[in-house]
Short mmCIF file of C-alpha atoms in Angstrom, two decimals:
data_model
loop_
_atom_site.label_atom_id
_atom_site.label_comp_id
_atom_site.label_asym_id
_atom_site.label_seq_id
_atom_site.Cartn_x
_atom_site.Cartn_y
_atom_site.Cartn_z
CA MET A 1 117.17 102.88 116.62
CA PRO A 2 117.53 99.99 114.23
CA PRO A 3 114.50 97.71 113.79
CA TYR A 4 113.68 95.36 116.64
CA ILE A 5 112.99 92.32 113.86
CA ARG A 6 115.94 92.77 111.51
CA SER A 7 115.21 89.99 109.16
CA LEU A 8 114.02 86.40 108.86
CA TYR A 9 114.86 83.27 107.15
CA PHE A 10 114.24 79.77 106.54
CA LYS A 11 115.67 77.24 108.81
CA GLU A 12 114.63 74.33 107.39
CA LYS A 13 112.12 73.33 104.40
CA PRO A 14 108.65 72.01 105.15
CA PRO A 15 108.34 68.13 104.88
CA GLU A 16 107.39 66.81 101.42
CA GLY A 17 103.68 66.64 101.13
CA SER A 18 103.07 69.79 103.62
CA TYR A 19 100.49 72.08 102.51
CA LEU A 20 103.03 75.01 103.48
CA SER A 21 105.03 73.80 100.34
CA SER A 22 102.31 74.82 98.11
CA LEU A 23 102.03 78.37 99.56
CA PRO A 24 103.43 81.03 97.26
CA VAL A 25 104.87 83.00 100.70
CA VAL A 26 106.71 79.77 101.28
CA LYS A 27 108.14 79.14 97.72
CA ASN A 28 109.23 82.52 97.39
CA LEU A 29 110.76 83.00 100.63
CA GLN A 30 113.17 79.59 99.94
CA LYS A 31 114.28 81.41 96.92
CA LEU A 32 114.92 84.69 98.50
CA LYS A 33 117.00 83.10 101.62
CA GLU A 34 116.56 86.12 103.60
CA LEU A 35 114.08 88.64 104.13
CA ARG A 36 115.35 91.97 105.78
CA PHE A 37 113.14 94.79 107.45
CA THR A 38 115.09 98.02 106.60
CA SER A 39 112.84 100.73 108.43
CA ASN A 40 110.92 100.79 111.69
CA VAL A 41 107.53 100.72 109.64
CA THR A 42 106.93 97.79 106.91
CA PHE A 43 104.24 97.03 104.90
CA LEU A 44 103.19 93.52 103.50
CA VAL A 45 101.03 94.18 100.38
CA GLY A 46 99.86 91.88 97.61
CA GLU A 47 96.63 90.08 96.52
CA ASN A 48 94.64 87.97 98.21
CA GLY A 49 96.23 84.43 98.81
CA THR A 50 99.99 85.64 98.23
CA GLY A 51 100.64 85.07 102.28
CA LYS A 52 100.67 88.44 103.78
CA SER A 53 98.59 87.33 106.60
CA THR A 54 100.16 83.90 106.98
CA LEU A 55 103.85 85.46 107.01
CA LEU A 56 102.61 88.17 109.75
CA GLU A 57 101.10 85.34 112.08
CA ALA A 58 104.41 83.32 111.59
CA ILE A 59 106.47 86.41 112.78
CA ALA A 60 104.33 87.13 115.51
CA VAL A 61 103.97 83.31 116.81
CA SER A 62 107.89 83.44 116.64
CA THR A 63 108.18 86.44 118.32
CA GLY A 64 105.88 85.25 121.45
CA PHE A 65 102.75 86.21 120.65
CA ASN A 66 99.24 84.52 120.82
CA ALA A 67 98.29 83.24 117.52
CA GLU A 68 95.02 84.74 117.89
CA GLY A 69 96.54 88.25 118.77
CA GLY A 70 97.10 90.67 121.83
CA THR A 71 99.91 90.75 123.84
CA ARG A 72 102.63 88.30 124.86
CA ASN A 73 100.57 87.42 128.08
CA PHE A 74 97.53 86.81 126.09
CA ARG A 75 97.15 82.47 126.35
CA PHE A 76 93.44 81.64 124.95
CA SER A 77 92.47 79.88 121.87
CA THR A 78 89.09 79.93 120.35
CA ALA A 79 90.08 77.97 117.04
CA ASP A 80 93.49 76.21 116.42
CA THR A 81 93.57 77.09 112.77
CA HIS A 82 97.43 79.23 112.58
CA SER A 83 99.72 77.71 110.04
CA GLU A 84 102.75 76.14 111.14
CA LEU A 85 105.30 78.46 109.18
CA ASN A 86 106.58 79.79 112.42
CA GLU A 87 108.32 76.18 113.06
CA TYR A 88 110.39 76.67 109.70
CA ILE A 89 111.65 80.22 110.11
CA THR A 90 113.99 81.97 112.13
CA VAL A 91 113.40 85.59 113.18
CA VAL A 92 116.46 87.61 113.90
CA LYS A 93 116.05 90.05 116.54
CA GLY A 94 117.74 93.39 118.12
CA PHE A 95 117.05 94.97 121.13
CA HIS A 96 114.19 93.76 123.67
CA PRO A 97 111.40 95.97 123.11
CA LYS A 98 109.13 96.79 126.30
CA ASP A 99 105.60 96.51 124.70
CA GLY A 100 104.23 94.84 122.09
CA PHE A 101 100.88 93.89 120.56
CA PHE A 102 99.50 91.64 117.47
CA LEU A 103 96.38 92.92 116.13
CA ARG A 104 94.39 90.52 114.04
CA ALA A 105 91.27 92.05 112.40
CA GLU A 106 89.73 88.67 112.17
CA SER A 107 89.93 87.69 115.75
CA PHE A 108 89.92 91.04 117.61
CA TYR A 109 86.35 89.92 118.86
CA ASN A 110 87.94 87.28 120.41
CA VAL A 111 90.74 89.59 122.05
CA ALA A 112 87.84 91.62 123.61
CA SER A 113 86.21 89.09 124.91
CA TYR A 114 89.19 87.51 126.79
CA ILE A 115 89.77 91.04 128.17
CA ASP A 116 86.27 90.91 129.74
CA LYS A 117 86.73 87.71 131.03
CA ILE A 118 90.10 88.51 132.63
CA ASP A 119 88.46 91.42 134.38
CA SER A 120 85.54 89.54 135.33
CA GLU A 121 87.22 86.80 137.01
CA PHE A 122 90.48 88.67 138.40
CA SER A 123 89.60 92.35 139.48
CA PHE A 124 92.70 92.64 142.14
CA GLY A 125 95.29 95.12 141.00
CA GLY A 126 93.07 96.90 138.74
CA LEU A 127 91.11 96.22 135.60
CA VAL A 128 93.11 95.27 132.43
CA ILE A 129 90.50 97.43 130.19
CA ASP A 130 91.68 100.45 132.03
CA SER A 131 94.94 100.14 129.71
CA TYR A 132 92.61 100.13 126.62
CA GLY A 133 90.80 103.51 127.59
CA GLY A 134 88.40 102.23 130.53
CA VAL A 135 85.38 101.39 128.08
CA SER A 136 84.87 97.66 127.11
CA LEU A 137 85.97 97.37 123.41
CA HIS A 138 82.72 95.31 122.80
CA GLU A 139 80.91 98.55 123.62
CA GLN A 140 82.43 100.45 120.91
CA SER A 141 82.23 100.24 117.18
CA HIS A 142 84.95 98.06 115.27
CA GLY A 143 86.99 101.37 114.16
CA GLU A 144 86.72 103.12 117.48
CA SER A 145 87.69 99.75 119.56
CA PHE A 146 90.88 99.52 117.02
CA LEU A 147 91.97 103.20 117.63
CA ALA A 148 91.34 102.81 121.46
CA LEU A 149 93.57 100.01 121.45
CA VAL A 150 96.14 102.07 119.36
CA LYS A 151 95.67 105.53 121.25
CA ASN A 152 95.76 103.87 124.66
CA ARG A 153 97.64 100.56 125.02
CA PHE A 154 100.25 100.95 122.48
CA GLY A 155 102.95 102.76 124.96
CA GLY A 156 106.20 103.12 122.72
CA ASN A 157 109.43 101.02 122.62
CA GLY A 158 107.46 98.30 121.25
CA ILE A 159 106.76 95.87 118.35
CA TYR A 160 103.39 95.95 117.07
CA LEU A 161 102.01 93.68 114.27
CA LEU A 162 98.95 94.65 112.69
CA ASP A 163 97.05 92.40 110.04
CA GLU A 164 94.55 94.69 107.95
CA PRO A 165 93.72 97.25 110.36
CA GLU A 166 91.73 99.51 107.39
CA ALA A 167 89.17 96.68 107.63
CA ALA A 168 87.53 98.57 110.60
CA LEU A 169 88.72 102.39 109.58
CA SER A 170 87.14 104.78 107.54
CA PRO A 171 89.62 106.76 105.23
CA SER A 172 89.54 109.50 108.11
CA ARG A 173 90.47 107.13 110.59
CA GLN A 174 93.01 105.48 108.58
CA MET A 175 94.87 109.02 108.58
CA THR A 176 94.13 109.37 112.34
CA LEU A 177 96.16 105.84 112.39
CA LEU A 178 99.02 107.46 110.53
CA VAL A 179 99.44 110.08 113.07
CA LEU A 180 99.23 107.54 115.96
CA MET A 181 101.96 105.42 114.26
CA ASN A 182 104.41 108.30 113.76
CA GLU A 183 104.13 109.39 117.18
CA LEU A 184 104.77 105.77 118.28
CA VAL A 185 107.71 105.67 115.84
CA LYS A 186 109.16 108.51 117.38
CA LYS A 187 109.13 106.73 120.62
CA ASN A 188 111.34 103.64 119.13
CA SER A 189 108.43 101.59 117.97
CA GLN A 190 108.56 99.09 115.15
CA PHE A 191 105.34 98.49 112.90
CA ILE A 192 104.98 95.48 110.31
CA ILE A 193 101.59 95.58 108.63
CA ALA A 194 99.68 93.41 106.39
CA THR A 195 97.56 95.76 104.41
CA HIS A 196 95.40 96.57 101.46
CA SER A 197 95.50 100.08 102.07
CA PRO A 198 97.20 102.52 99.50
CA MET A 199 96.68 105.34 102.18
CA LEU A 200 98.37 103.57 105.01
CA MET A 201 101.39 102.39 102.52
CA THR A 202 102.41 106.26 102.26
CA PHE A 203 103.64 106.52 105.66
CA PRO A 204 106.94 108.34 105.21
CA GLY A 205 110.13 106.35 104.98
CA ALA A 206 108.12 102.90 104.92
CA GLN A 207 109.32 99.76 103.73
CA VAL A 208 106.80 98.17 101.06
CA ILE A 209 107.19 94.61 100.65
CA GLU A 210 105.02 93.21 97.92
CA LEU A 211 104.12 89.75 97.67
CA THR A 212 103.19 88.11 94.27
CA GLU A 213 102.47 84.50 93.25
CA ASP A 214 106.27 84.28 91.83
CA ASP A 215 108.14 86.86 94.27
CA ILE A 216 108.47 89.07 97.29
CA ARG A 217 110.38 92.47 96.86
CA THR A 218 110.75 95.72 98.13
CA VAL A 219 108.85 98.31 96.17
CA PRO A 220 107.98 102.01 96.16
CA TYR A 221 104.32 102.49 97.48
CA ASP A 222 103.37 104.26 94.23
CA GLN A 223 104.51 101.02 92.08
CA THR A 224 102.05 98.44 93.94
CA ASP A 225 99.48 97.39 92.03
CA HIS A 226 96.96 98.73 95.13
CA PHE A 227 97.98 102.09 94.53
CA GLN A 228 98.08 102.04 90.86
CA LEU A 229 94.72 100.63 90.42
CA THR A 230 93.05 102.48 93.28
CA LYS A 231 94.67 105.69 91.56
CA ARG A 232 93.53 104.82 87.96
CA PHE A 233 89.72 103.93 89.52
CA LEU A 234 89.49 107.25 91.22
CA ASN A 235 90.76 109.27 88.29
CA GLN A 236 88.34 107.88 86.05
CA PRO A 237 85.65 105.83 87.78
CA GLU A 238 82.99 106.19 84.82
CA LYS A 239 85.67 104.77 82.30
CA MET A 240 86.85 101.93 84.73
CA LEU A 241 83.00 101.02 85.50
CA ASP A 242 82.02 100.59 81.70
CA ILE A 243 85.14 98.33 81.17
CA LEU A 244 84.18 96.49 84.38
CA LEU A 245 80.42 96.20 83.92
CA GLY A 246 80.67 95.40 80.11
CA GLU A 247 79.24 98.63 79.00
CA ARG A 248 82.09 99.28 76.27
#
């Protein structure tokens, strides 16, 4: 099936003096006019500060998700810190997914707390945590809780927006995530993932969108700065360390 989220574009420019006008992602999206999503798996990659997470957050809020993460039914706020980018973009959508989740590494603790809070106050009709594997996400390691979420809560026919999921995952667990993603894509799911992980962005057939200070463009994963730099470092760690530490 074609992706649920097809594209996005600016419906109007931010007002003069808005902090949004200074963000590279905003300037580059205005030049691009329209950003198309051509695969059921899209990775947003780039250096810190180029706007990957800001863009993903804007997509999530425009699609009906809570800014701090969770499902479309989650309505909590611990800090009103999300950007207003969602107010200036239009997200073009296709079919309506049955499932969905917005995963933010930085606020996943708050999501886990919200689930525990709901279950402690409203236990009729079953516990919410049962849909997440039956064990409080706080009682698992960061990585275990991430994978429990994907394994148990992601049911397919959904849109899944993940912000730096590799932050909690070892290399072997990142490979586990690739396997789980593949199973969900076969169930008509779409992923849009902001990541720094060269391992994740190798997913077969994925669209890799690289954000820089001056551009937003689709590139092969092996031409991204992340992949090339990691490859050079692992191929010659001693030489790279000599250069970095000033030994040569």
